[in-house]
PDB file of N, CA and C in Angstrom:
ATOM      1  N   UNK A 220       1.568  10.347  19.966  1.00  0.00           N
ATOM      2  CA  UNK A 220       0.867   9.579  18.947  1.00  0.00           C
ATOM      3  C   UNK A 220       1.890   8.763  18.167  1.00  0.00           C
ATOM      4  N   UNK A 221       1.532   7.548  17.456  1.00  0.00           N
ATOM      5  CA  UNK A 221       2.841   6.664  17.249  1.00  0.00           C
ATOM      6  C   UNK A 221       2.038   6.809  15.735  1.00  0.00           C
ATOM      7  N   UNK A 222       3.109   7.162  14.799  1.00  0.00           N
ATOM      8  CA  UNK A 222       2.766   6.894  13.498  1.00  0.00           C
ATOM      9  C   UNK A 222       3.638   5.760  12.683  1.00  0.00           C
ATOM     10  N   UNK A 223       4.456   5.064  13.515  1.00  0.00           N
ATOM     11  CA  UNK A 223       5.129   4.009  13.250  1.00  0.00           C
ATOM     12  C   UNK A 223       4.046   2.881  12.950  1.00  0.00           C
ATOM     13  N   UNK A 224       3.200   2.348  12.397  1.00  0.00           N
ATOM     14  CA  UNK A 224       2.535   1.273  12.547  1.00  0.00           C
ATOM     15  C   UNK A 224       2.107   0.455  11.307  1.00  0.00           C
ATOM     16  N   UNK A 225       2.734   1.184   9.856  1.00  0.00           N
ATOM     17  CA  UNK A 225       2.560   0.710   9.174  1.00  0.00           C
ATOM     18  C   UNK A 225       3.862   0.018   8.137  1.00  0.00           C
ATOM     19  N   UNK A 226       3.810  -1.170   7.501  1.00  0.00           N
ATOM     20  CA  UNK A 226       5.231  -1.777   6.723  1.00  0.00           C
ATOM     21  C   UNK A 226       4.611  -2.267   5.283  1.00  0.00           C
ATOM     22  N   UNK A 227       5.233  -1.538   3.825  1.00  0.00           N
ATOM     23  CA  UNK A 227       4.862  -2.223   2.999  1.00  0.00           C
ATOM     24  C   UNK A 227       6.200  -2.551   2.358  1.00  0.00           C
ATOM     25  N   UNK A 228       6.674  -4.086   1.969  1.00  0.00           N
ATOM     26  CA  UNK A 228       8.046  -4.254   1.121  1.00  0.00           C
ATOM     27  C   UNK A 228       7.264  -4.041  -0.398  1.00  0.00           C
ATOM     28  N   UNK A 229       8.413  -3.755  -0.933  1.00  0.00           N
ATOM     29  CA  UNK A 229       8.441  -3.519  -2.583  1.00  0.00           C
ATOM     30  C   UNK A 229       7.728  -5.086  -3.208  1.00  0.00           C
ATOM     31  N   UNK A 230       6.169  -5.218  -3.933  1.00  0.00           N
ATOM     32  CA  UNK A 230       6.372  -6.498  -3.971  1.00  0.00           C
ATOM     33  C   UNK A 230       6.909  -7.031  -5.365  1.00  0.00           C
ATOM     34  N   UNK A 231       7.092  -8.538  -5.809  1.00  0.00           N
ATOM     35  CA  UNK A 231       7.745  -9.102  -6.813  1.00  0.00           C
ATOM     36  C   UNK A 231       7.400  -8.178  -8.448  1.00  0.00           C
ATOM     37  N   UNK A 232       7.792  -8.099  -9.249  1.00  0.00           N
ATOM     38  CA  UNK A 232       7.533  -7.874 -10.510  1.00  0.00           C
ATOM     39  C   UNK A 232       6.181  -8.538 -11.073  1.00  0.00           C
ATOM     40  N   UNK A 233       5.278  -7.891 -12.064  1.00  0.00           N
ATOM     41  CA  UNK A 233       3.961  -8.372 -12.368  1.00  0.00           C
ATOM     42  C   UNK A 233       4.476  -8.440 -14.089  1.00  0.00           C
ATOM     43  N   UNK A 234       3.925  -8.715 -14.917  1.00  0.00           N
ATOM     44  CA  UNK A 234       4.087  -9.024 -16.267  1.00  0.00           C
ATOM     45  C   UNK A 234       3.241  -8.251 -16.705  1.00  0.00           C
ATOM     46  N   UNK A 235       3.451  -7.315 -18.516  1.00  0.00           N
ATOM     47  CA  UNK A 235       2.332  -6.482 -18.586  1.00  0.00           C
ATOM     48  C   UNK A 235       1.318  -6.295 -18.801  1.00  0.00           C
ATOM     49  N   UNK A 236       0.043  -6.234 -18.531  1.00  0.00           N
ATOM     50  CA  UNK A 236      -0.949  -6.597 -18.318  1.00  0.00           C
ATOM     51  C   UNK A 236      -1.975  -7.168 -17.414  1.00  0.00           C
ATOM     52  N   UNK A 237      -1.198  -7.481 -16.724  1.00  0.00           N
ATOM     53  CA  UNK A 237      -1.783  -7.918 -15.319  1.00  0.00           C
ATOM     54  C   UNK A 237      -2.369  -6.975 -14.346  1.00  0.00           C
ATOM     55  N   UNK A 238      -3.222  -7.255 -13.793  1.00  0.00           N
ATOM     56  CA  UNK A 238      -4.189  -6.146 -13.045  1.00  0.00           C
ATOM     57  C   UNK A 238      -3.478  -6.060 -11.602  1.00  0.00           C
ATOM     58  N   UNK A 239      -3.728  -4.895 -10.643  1.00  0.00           N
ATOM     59  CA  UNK A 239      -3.367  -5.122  -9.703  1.00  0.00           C
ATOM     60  C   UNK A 239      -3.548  -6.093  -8.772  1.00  0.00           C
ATOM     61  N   UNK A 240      -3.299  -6.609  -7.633  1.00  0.00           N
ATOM     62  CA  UNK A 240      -4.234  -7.803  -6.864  1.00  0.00           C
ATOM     63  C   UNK A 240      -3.778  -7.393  -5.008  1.00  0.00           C
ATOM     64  N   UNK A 241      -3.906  -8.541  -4.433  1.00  0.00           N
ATOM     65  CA  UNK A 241      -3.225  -8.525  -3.420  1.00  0.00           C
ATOM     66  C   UNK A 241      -2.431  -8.498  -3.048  1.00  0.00           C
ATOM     67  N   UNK A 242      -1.710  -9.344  -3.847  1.00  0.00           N
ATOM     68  CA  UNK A 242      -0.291  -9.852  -3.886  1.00  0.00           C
ATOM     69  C   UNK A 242       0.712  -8.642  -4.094  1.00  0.00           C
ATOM     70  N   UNK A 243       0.303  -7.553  -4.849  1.00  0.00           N
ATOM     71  CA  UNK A 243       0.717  -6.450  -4.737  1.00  0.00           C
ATOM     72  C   UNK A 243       0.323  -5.212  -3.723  1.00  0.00           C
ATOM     73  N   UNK A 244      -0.890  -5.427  -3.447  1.00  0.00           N
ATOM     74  CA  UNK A 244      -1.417  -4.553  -2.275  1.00  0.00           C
ATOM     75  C   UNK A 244      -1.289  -4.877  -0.877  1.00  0.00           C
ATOM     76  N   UNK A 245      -0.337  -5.058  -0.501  1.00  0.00           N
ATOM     77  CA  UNK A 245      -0.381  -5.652   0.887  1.00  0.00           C
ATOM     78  C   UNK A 245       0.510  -5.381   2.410  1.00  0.00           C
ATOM     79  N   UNK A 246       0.111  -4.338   2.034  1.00  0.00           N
ATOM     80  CA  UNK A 246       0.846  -3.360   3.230  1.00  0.00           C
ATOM     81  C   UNK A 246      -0.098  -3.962   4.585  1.00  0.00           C
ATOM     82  N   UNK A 247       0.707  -3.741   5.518  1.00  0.00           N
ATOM     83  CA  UNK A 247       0.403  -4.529   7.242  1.00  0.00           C
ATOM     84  C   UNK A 247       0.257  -3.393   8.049  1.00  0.00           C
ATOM     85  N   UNK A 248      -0.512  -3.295   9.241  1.00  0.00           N
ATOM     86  CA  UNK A 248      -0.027  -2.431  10.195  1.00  0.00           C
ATOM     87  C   UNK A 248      -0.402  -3.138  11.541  1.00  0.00           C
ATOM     88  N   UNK A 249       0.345  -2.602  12.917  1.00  0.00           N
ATOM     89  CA  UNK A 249       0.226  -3.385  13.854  1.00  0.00           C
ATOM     90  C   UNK A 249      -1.259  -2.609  14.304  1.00  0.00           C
ATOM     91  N   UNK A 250      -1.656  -2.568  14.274  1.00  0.00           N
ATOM     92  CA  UNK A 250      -3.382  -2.089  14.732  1.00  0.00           C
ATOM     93  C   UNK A 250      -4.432  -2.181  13.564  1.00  0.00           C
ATOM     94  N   UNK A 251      -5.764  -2.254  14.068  1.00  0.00           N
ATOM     95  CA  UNK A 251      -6.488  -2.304  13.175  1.00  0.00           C
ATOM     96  C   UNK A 251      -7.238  -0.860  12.319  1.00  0.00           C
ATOM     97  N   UNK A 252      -7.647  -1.211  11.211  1.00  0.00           N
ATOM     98  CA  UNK A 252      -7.873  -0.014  10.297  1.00  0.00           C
ATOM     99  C   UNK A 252      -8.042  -0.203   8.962  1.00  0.00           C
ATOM    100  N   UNK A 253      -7.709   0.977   7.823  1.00  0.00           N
ATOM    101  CA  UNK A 253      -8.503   0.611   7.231  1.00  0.00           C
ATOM    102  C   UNK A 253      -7.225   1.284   6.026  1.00  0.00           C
ATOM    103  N   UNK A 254      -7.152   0.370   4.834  1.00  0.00           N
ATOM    104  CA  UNK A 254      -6.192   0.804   3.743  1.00  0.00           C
ATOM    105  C   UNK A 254      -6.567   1.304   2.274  1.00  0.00           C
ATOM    106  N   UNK A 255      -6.297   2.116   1.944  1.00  0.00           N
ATOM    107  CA  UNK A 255      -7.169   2.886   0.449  1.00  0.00           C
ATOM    108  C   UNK A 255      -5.537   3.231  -0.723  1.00  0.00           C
ATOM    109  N   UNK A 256      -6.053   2.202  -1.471  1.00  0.00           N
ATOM    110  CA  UNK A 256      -4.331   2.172  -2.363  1.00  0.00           C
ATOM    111  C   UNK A 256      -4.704   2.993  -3.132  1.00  0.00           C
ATOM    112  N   UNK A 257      -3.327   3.215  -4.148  1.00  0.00           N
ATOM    113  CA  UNK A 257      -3.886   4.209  -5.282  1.00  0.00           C
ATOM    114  C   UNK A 257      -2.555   3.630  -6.089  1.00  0.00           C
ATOM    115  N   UNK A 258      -2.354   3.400  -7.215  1.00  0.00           N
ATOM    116  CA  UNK A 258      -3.903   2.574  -7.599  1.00  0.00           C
ATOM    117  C   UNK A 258      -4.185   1.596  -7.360  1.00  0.00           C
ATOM    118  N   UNK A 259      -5.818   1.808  -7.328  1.00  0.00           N
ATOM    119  CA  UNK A 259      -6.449   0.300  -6.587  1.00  0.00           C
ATOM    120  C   UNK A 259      -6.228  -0.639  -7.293  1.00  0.00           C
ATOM    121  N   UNK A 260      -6.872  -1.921  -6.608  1.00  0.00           N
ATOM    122  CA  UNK A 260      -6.621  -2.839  -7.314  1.00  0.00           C
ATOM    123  C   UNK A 260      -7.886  -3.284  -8.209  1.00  0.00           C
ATOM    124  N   UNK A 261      -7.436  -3.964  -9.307  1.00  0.00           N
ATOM    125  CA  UNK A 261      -7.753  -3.907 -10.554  1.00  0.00           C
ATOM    126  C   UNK A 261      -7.576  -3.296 -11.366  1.00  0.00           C
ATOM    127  N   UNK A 262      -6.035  -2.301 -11.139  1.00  0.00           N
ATOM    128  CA  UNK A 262      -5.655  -1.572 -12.286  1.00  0.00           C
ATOM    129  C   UNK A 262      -4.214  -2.005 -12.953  1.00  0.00           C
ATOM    130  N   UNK A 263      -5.013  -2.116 -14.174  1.00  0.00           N
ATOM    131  CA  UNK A 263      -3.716  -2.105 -15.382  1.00  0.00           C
ATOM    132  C   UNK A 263      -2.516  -0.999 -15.471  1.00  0.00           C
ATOM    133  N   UNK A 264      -1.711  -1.700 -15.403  1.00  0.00           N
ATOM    134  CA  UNK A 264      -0.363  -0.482 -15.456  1.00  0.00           C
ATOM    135  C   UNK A 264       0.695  -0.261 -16.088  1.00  0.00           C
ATOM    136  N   UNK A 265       0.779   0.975 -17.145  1.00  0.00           N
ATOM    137  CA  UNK A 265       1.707   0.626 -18.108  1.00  0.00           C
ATOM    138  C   UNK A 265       3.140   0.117 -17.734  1.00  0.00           C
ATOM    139  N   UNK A 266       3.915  -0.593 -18.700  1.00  0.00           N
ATOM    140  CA  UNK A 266       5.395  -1.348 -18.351  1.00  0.00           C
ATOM    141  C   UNK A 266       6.572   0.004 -17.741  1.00  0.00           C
ATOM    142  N   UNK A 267       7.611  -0.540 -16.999  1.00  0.00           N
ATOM    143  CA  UNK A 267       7.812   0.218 -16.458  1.00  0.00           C
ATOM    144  C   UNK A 267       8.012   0.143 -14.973  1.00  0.00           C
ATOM    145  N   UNK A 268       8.782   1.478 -13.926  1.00  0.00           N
ATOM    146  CA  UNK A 268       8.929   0.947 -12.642  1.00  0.00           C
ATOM    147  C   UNK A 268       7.637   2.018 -12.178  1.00  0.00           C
ATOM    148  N   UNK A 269       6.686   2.140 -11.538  1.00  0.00           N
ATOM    149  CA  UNK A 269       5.348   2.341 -11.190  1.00  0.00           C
ATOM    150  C   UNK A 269       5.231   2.565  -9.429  1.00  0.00           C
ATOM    151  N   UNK A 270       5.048   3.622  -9.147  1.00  0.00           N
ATOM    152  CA  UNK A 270       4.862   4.061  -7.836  1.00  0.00           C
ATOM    153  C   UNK A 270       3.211   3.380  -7.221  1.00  0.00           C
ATOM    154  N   UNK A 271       2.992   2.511  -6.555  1.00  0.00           N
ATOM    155  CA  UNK A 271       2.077   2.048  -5.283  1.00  0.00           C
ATOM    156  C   UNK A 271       2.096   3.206  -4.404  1.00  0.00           C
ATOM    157  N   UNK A 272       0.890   3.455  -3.781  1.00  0.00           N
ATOM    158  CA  UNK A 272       0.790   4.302  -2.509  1.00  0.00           C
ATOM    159  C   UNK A 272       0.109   3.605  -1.187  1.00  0.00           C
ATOM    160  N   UNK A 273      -0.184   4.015  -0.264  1.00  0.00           N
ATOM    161  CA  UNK A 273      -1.230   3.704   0.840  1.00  0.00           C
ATOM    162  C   UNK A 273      -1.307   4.347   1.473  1.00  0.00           C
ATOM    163  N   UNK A 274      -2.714   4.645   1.877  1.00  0.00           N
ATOM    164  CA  UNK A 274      -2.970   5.515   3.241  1.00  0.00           C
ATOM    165  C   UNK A 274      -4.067   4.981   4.145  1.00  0.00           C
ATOM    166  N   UNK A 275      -3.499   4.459   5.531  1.00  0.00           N
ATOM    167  CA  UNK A 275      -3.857   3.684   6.439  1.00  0.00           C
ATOM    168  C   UNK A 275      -4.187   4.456   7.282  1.00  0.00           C
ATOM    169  N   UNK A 276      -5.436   4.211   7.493  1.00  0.00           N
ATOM    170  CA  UNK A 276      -6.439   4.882   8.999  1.00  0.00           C
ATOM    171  C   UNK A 276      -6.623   4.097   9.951  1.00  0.00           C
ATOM    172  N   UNK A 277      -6.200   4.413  10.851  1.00  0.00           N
ATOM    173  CA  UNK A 277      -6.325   3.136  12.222  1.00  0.00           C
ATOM    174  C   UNK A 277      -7.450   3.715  12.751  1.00  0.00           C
ATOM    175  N   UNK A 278      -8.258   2.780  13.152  1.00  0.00           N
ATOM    176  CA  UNK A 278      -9.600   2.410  13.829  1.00  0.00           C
ATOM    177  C   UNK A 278      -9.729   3.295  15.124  1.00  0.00           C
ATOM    178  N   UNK A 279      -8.525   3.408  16.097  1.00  0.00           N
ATOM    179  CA  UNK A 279      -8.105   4.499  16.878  1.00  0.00           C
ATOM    180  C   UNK A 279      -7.301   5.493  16.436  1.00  0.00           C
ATOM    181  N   UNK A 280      -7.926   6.655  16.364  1.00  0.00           N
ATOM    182  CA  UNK A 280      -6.989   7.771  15.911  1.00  0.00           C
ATOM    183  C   UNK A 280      -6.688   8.571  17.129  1.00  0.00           C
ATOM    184  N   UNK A 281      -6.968   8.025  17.964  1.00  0.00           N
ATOM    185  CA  UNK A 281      -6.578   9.084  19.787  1.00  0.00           C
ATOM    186  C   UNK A 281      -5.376   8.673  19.233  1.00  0.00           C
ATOM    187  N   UNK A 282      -4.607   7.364  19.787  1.00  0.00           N
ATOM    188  CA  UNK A 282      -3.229   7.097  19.577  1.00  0.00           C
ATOM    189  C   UNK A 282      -2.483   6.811  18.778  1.00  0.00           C
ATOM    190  N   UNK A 283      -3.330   6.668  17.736  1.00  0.00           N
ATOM    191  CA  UNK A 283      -2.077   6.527  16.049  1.00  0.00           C
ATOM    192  C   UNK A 283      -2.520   7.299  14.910  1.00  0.00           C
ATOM    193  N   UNK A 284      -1.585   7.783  14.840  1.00  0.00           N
ATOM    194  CA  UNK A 284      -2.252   8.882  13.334  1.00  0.00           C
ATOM    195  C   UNK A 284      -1.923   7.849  12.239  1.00  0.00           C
ATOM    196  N   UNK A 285      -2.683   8.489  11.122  1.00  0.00           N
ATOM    197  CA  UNK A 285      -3.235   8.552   9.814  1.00  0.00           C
ATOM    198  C   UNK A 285      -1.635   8.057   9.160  1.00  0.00           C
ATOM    199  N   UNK A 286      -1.640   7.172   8.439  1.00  0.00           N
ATOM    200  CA  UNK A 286      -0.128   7.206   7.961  1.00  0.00           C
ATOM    201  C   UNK A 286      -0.135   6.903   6.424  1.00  0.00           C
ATOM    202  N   UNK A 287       0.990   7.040   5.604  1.00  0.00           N
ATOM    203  CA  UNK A 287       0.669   6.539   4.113  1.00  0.00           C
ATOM    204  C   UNK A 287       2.688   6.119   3.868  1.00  0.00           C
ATOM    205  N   UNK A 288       2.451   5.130   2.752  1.00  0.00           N
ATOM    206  CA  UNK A 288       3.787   4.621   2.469  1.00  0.00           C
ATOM    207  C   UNK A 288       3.523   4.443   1.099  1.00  0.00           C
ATOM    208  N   UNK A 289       4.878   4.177   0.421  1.00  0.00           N
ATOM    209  CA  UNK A 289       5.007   4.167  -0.977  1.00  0.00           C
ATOM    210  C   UNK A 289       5.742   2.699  -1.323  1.00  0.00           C
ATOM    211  N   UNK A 290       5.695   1.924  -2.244  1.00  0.00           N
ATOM    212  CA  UNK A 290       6.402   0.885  -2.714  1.00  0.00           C
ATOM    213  C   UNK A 290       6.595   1.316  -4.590  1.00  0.00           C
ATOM    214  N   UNK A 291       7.994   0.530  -4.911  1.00  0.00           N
ATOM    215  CA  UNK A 291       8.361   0.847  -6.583  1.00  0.00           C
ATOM    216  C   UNK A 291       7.666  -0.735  -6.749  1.00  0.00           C
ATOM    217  N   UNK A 292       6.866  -0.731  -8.018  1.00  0.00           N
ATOM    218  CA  UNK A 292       6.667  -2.023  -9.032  1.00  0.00           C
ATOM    219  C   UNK A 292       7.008  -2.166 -10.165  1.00  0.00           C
ATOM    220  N   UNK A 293       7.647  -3.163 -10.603  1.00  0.00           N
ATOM    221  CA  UNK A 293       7.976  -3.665 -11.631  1.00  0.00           C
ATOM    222  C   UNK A 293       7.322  -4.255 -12.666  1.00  0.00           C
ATOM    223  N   UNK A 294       6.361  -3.429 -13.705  1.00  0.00           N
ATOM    224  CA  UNK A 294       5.849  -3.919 -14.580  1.00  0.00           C
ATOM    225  C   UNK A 294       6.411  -4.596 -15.968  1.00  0.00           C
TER     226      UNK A 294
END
């Protein structure tokens, strides 16, 4: 089973107050599936460096497991 399939970079710094968006949520994987952040987006986040999560379910789970990654943000 290949659990290699998912890449999120650290993204740019947000200013405080700003809600989450895409631009911050945007982890890739080479197969299709399905991504559940925490925290989602539309959340306010106090100032500060702020842990992003993801956990990506690929559409086929015979050959790729379940995977999750972390990115630091810069509020």
């Amino acid at each position: 089973m290949d659990s290699m399939i998912l890449s999120w970079a650290n993204p740019a710094p947000i200013v405080y107050g700003a809600a989450l968006s895409v631009s911050q949520l945007h982890a890739t994987a080479i197969v299709a599936g399905a991504f559940l952040y925490s925290p989602a987006a539309g959340t306010v986040l106090d100032a500060g460096n702020r842990a992003l999560s993801v956990t990506f379910t690929p559409t086929d789970t015979i050959n790729y497991a379940v995977t999750t990654a972390s990115v630091t943000l810069t509020v």
